[in-house]
mmCIF file of C-alpha atoms in Angstrom:
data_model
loop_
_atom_site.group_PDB
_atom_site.id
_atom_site.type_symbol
_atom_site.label_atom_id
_atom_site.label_comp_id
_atom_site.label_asym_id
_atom_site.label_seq_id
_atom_site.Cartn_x
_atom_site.Cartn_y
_atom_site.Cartn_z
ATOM 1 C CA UNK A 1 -97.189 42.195 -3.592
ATOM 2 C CA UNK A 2 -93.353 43.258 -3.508
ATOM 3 C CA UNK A 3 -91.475 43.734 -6.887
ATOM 4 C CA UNK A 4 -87.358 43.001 -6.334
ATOM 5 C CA UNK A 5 -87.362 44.757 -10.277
ATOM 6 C CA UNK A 6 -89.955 46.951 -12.589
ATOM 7 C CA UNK A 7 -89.064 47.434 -15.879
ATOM 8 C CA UNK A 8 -90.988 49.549 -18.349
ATOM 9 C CA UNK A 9 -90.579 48.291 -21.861
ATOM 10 C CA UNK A 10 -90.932 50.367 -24.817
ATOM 11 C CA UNK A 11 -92.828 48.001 -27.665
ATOM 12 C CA UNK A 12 -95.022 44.636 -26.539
ATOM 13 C CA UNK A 13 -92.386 42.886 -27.821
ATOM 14 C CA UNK A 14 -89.974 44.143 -25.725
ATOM 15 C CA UNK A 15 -92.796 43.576 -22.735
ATOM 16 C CA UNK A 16 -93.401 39.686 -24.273
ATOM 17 C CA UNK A 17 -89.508 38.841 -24.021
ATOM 18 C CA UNK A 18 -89.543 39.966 -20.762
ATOM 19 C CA UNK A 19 -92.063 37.907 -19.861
ATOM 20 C CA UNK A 20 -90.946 35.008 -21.359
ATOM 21 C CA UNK A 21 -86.898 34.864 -20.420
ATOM 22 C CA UNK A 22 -87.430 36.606 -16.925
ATOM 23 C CA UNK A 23 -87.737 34.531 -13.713
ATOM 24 C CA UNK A 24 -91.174 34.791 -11.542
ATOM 25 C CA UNK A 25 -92.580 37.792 -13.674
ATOM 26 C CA UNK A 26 -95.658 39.512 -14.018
ATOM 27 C CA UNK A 27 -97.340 41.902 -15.836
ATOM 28 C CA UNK A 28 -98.968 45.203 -14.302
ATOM 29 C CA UNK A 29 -102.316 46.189 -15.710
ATOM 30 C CA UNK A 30 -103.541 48.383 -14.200
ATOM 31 C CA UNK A 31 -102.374 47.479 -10.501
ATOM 32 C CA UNK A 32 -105.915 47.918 -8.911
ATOM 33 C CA UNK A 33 -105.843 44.642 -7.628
ATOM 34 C CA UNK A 34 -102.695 43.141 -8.281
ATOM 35 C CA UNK A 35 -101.150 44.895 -5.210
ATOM 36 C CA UNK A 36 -103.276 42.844 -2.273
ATOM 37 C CA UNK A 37 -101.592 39.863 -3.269
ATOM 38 C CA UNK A 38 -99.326 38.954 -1.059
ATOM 39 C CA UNK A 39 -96.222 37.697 -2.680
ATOM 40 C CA UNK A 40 -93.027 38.714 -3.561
ATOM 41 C CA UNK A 41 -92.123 38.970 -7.159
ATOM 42 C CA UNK A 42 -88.547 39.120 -9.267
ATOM 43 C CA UNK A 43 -89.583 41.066 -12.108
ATOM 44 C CA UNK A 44 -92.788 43.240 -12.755
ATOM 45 C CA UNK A 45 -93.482 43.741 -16.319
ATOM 46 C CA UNK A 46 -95.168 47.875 -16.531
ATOM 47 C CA UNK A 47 -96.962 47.901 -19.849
ATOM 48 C CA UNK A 48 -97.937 51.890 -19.506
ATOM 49 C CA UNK A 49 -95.327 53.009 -22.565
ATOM 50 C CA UNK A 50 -96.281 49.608 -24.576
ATOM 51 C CA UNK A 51 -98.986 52.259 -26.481
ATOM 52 C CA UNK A 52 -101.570 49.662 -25.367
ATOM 53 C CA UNK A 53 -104.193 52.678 -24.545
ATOM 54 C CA UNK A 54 -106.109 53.966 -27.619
ATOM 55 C CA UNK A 55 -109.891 53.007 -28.627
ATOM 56 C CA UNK A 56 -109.956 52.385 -32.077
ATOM 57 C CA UNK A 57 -113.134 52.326 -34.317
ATOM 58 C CA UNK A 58 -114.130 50.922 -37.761
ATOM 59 C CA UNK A 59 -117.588 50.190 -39.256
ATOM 60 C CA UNK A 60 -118.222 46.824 -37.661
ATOM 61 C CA UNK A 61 -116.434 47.091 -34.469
ATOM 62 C CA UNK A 62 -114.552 48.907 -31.394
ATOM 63 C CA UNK A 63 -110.593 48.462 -30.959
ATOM 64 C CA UNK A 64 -110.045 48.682 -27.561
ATOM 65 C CA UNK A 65 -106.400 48.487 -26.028
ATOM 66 C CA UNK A 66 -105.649 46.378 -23.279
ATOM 67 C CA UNK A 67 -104.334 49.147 -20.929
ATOM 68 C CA UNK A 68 -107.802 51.324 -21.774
ATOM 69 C CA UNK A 69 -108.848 52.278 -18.549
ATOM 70 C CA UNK A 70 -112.638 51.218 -17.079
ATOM 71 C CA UNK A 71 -113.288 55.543 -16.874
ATOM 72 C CA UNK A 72 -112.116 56.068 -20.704
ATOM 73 C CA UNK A 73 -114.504 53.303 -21.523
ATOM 74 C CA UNK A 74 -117.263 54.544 -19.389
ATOM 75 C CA UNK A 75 -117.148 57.934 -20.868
ATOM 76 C CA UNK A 76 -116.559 56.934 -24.559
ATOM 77 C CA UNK A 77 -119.916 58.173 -26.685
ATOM 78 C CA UNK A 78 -119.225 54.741 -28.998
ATOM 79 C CA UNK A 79 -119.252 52.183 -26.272
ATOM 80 C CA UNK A 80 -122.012 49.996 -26.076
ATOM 81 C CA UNK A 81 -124.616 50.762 -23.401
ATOM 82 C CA UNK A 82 -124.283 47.654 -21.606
ATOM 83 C CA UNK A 83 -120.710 48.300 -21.284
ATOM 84 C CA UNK A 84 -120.665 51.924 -20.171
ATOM 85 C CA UNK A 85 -123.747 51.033 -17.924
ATOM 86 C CA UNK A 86 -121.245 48.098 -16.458
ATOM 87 C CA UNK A 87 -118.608 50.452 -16.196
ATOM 88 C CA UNK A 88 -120.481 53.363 -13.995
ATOM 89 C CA UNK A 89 -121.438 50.284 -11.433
ATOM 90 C CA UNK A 90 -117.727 49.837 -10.735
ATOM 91 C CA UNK A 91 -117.058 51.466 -6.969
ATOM 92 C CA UNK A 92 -115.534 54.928 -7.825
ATOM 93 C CA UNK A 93 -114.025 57.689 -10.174
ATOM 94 C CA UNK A 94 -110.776 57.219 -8.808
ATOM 95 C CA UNK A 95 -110.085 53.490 -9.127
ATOM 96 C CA UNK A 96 -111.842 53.178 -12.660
ATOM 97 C CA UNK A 97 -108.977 55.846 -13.578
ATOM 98 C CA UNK A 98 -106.943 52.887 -12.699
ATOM 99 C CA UNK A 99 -107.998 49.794 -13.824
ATOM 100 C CA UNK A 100 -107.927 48.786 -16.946
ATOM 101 C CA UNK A 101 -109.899 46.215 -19.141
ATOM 102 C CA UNK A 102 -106.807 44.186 -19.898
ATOM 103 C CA UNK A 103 -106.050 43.292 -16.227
ATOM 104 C CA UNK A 104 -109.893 42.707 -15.563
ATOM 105 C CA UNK A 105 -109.870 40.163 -18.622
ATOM 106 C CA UNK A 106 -106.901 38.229 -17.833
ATOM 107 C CA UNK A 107 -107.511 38.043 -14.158
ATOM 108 C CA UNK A 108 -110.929 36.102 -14.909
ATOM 109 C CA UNK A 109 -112.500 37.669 -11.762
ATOM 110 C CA UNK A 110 -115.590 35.937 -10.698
ATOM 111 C CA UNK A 111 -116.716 39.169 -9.061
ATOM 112 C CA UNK A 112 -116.398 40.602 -12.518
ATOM 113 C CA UNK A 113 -118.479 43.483 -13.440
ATOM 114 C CA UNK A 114 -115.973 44.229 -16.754
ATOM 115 C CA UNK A 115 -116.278 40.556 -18.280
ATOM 116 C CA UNK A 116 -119.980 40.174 -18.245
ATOM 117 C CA UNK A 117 -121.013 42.889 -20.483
ATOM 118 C CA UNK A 118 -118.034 41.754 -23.099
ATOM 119 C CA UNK A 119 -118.669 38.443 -23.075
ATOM 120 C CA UNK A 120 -122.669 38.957 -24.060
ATOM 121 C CA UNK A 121 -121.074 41.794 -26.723
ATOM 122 C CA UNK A 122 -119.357 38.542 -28.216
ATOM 123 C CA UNK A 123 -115.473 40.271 -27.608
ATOM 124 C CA UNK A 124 -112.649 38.682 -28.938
ATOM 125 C CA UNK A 125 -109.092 39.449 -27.818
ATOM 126 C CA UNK A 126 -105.825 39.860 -29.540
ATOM 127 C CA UNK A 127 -102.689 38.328 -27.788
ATOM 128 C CA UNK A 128 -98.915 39.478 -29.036
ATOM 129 C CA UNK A 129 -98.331 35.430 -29.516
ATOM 130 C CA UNK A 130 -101.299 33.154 -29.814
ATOM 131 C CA UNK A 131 -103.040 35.552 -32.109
ATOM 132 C CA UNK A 132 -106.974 36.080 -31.975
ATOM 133 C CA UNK A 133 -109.337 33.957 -29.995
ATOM 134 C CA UNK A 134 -113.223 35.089 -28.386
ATOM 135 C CA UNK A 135 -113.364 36.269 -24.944
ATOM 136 C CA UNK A 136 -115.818 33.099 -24.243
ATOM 137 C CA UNK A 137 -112.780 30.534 -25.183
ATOM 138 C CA UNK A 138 -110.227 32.338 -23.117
ATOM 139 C CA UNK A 139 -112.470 32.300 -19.759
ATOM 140 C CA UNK A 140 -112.611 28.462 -20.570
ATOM 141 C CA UNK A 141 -109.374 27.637 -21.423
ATOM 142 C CA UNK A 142 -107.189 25.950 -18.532
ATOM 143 C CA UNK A 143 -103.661 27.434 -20.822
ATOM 144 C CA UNK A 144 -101.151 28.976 -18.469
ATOM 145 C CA UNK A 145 -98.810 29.739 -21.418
ATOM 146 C CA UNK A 146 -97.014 33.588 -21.238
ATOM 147 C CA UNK A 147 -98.608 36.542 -23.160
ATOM 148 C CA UNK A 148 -99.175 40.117 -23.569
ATOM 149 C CA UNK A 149 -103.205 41.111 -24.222
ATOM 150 C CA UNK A 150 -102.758 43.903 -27.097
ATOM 151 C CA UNK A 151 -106.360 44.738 -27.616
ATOM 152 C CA UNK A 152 -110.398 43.787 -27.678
ATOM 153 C CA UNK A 153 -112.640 44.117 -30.465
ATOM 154 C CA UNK A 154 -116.023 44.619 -29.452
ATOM 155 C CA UNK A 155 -118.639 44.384 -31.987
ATOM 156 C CA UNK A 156 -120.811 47.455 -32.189
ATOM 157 C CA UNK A 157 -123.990 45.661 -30.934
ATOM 158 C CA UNK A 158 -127.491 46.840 -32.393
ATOM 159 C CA UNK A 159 -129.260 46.925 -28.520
ATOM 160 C CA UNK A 160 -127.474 45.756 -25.147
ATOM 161 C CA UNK A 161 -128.404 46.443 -21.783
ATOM 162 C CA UNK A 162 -126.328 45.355 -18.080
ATOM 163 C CA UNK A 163 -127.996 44.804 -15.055
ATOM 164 C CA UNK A 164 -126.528 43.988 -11.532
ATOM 165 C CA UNK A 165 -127.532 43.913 -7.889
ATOM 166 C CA UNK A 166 -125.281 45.554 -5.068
ATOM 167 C CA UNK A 167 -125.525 45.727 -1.418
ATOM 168 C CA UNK A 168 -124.215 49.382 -1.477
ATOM 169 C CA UNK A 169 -123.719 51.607 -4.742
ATOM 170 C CA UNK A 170 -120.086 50.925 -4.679
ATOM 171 C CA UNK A 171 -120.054 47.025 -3.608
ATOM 172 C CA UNK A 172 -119.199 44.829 -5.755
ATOM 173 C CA UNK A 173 -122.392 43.068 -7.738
ATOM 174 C CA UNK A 174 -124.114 39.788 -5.942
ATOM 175 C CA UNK A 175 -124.979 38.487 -9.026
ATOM 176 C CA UNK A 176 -124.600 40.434 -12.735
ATOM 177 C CA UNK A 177 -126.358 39.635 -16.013
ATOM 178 C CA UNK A 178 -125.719 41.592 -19.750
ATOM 179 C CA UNK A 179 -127.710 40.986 -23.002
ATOM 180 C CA UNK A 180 -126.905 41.821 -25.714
ATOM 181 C CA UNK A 181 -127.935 41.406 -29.600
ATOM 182 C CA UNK A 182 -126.735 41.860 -33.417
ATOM 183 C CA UNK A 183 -127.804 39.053 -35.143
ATOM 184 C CA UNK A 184 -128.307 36.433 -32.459
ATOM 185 C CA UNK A 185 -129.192 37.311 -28.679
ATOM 186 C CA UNK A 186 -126.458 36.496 -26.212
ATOM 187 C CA UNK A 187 -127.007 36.372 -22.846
ATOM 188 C CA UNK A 188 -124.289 36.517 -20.049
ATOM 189 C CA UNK A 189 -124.280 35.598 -16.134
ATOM 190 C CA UNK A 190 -121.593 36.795 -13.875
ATOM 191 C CA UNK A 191 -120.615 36.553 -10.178
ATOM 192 C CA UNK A 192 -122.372 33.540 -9.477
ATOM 193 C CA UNK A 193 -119.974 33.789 -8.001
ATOM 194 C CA UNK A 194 -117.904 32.553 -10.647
ATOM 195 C CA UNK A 195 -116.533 34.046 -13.684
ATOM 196 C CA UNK A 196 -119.198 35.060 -16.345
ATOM 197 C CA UNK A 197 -121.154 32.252 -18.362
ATOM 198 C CA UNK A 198 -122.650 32.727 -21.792
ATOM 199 C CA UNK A 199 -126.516 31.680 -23.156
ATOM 200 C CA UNK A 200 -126.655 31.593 -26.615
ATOM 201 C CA UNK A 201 -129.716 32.074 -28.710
ATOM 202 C CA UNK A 202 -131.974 31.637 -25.681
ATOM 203 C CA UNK A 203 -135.527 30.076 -26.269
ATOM 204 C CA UNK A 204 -137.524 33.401 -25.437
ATOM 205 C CA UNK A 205 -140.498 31.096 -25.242
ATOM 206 C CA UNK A 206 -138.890 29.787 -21.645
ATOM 207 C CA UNK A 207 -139.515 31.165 -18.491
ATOM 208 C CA UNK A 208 -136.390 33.492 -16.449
ATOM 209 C CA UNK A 209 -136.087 30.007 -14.344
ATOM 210 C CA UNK A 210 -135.937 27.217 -16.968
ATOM 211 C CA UNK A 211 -133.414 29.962 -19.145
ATOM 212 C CA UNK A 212 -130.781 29.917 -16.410
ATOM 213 C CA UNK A 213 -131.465 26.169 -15.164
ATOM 214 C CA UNK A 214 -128.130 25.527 -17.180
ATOM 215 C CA UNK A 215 -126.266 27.673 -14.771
ATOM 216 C CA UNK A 216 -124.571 27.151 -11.183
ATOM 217 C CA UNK A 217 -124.675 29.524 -8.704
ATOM 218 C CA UNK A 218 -122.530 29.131 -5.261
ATOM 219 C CA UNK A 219 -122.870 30.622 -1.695
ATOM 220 C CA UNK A 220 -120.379 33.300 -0.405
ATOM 221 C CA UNK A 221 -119.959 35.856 2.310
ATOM 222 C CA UNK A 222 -122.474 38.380 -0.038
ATOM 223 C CA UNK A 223 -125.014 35.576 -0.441
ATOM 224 C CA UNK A 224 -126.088 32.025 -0.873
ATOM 225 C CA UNK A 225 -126.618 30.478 -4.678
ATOM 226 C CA UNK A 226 -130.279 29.912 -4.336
ATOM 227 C CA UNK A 227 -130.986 33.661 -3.563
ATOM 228 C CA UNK A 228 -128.254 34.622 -5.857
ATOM 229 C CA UNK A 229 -130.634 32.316 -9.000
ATOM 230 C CA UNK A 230 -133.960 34.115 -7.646
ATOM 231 C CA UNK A 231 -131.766 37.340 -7.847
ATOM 232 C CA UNK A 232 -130.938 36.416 -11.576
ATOM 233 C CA UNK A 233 -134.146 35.126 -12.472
ATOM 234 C CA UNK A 234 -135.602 38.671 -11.308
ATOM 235 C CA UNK A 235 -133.451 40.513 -14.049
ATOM 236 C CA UNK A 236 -133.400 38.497 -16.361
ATOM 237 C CA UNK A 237 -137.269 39.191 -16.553
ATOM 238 C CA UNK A 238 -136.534 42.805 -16.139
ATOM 239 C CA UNK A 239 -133.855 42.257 -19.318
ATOM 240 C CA UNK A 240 -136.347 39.945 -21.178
ATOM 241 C CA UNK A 241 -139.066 43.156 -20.746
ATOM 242 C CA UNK A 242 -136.135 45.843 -22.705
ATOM 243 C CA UNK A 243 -135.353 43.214 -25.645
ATOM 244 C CA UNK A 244 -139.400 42.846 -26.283
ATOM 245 C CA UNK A 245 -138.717 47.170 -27.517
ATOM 246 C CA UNK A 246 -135.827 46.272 -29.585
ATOM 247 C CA UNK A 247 -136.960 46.113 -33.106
#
């Protein structure tokens, strides 16, 4: 991707205007995978001063800024385990130093191994303009309307757990699956290989197979969608073994 302009605003605000009153923009996560487009761009919007990069916690939840990268998450004692697990999966040191959860989220990436785990956690996101909606609603919402992600609040989940298959240890996943549970159990499905699809409140008296029946899976260059179900079948019987310990 070429940039004819970068401009590094001060406030989101600042960054939202931009967005908003500038021709052909876009906004720069963390640029891990914005840069193999190929297109050319008027303005790029660098939200690295924005002071979109600070975790914070409170009793029921954790506050994490859009521009948080995937290391400071892996490495933070108070994430949940399904999301730190996630996190470690994620090719190497050097890139998750660079990408951050914002530009995972709002690129809806079907190869996803950031939006599974937060979608079974039940995240929400913030946005500078349209305010507070769950991560579930904006992965099916079709709205193209401008705006700035400020933050994610990620419930602190009693038990969660992220499992994923790989053809090498820093591939991306063939097919993902998190679970995750407070008061309700949430399961979550990702690279299918679409974006991540949530099971609520599962009937634990199913089997793996008639669980996921609800769920598509397609064929790709990593695999076709009937070894990509068997693959999810086979951990979600793994994951179904871990929640029968949670008390």
């Amino acid at each position: 991707m070429n940039f004819e302009e970068i401009i590094m605003p001060a406030t989101v605000a600042e960054a939202y205007h931009a967005l908003v009153t500038r021709e052909n923009p876009v906004v720069i996560g963390g640029g891990g995978f914005i840069k193999l487009q190929k297109r050319r761009v008027t303005t790029a919007i660098d939200l690295s001063r924005c002071g979109l990069d600070a975790i914070h916690l409170t009793p029921e939840n954790i506050e994490v800024g859009a521009m948080v990268t995937l290391r400071t998450i892996e490495t933070h004692e108070e994430m949940p385990r399904a999301l730190k697990t996630a996190m470690r999966n994620i090719v190497g040191v050097a890139l998750r130093n660079l990408v951050t959860v914002g530009g995972s989220v709002m690129g809806k990436y079907g190869f996803s191994d950031v939006i599974t785990p937060l979608l079974a956690l039940d995240t929400h996101l913030e946005f500078h303009s349209k305010g507070r909606m769950s991560l579930e609603k904006f992965l099916q919402s079709q709205d193209r309307t401008p705006d700035i992600l400020v933050k994610l609040i990620v419930p602190r989940a009693a038990h969660s757990a992220f499992y994923n298959l790989q053809l090498t240890y820093t591939d991306f996943s063939m097919v993902n699956l998190a679970i995750a549970k407070n008061h309700h159990l949430r399961i979550a499905v990702g690279a299918r290989p679409g974006v991540a699809r949530l099971l609520k409140d599962p009937n634990l008296h199913l089997s793996p197979q008639e669980i996921l029946e609800p769920l598509k899976f397609a064929d790709d260059d990593k695999a076709s969608g009937e070894y990509r179900r068997a693959l999810a079948e086979t951990l979600l019987a793994d994951a179904l073994k871990e929640v029968a310990q949670w008390k």
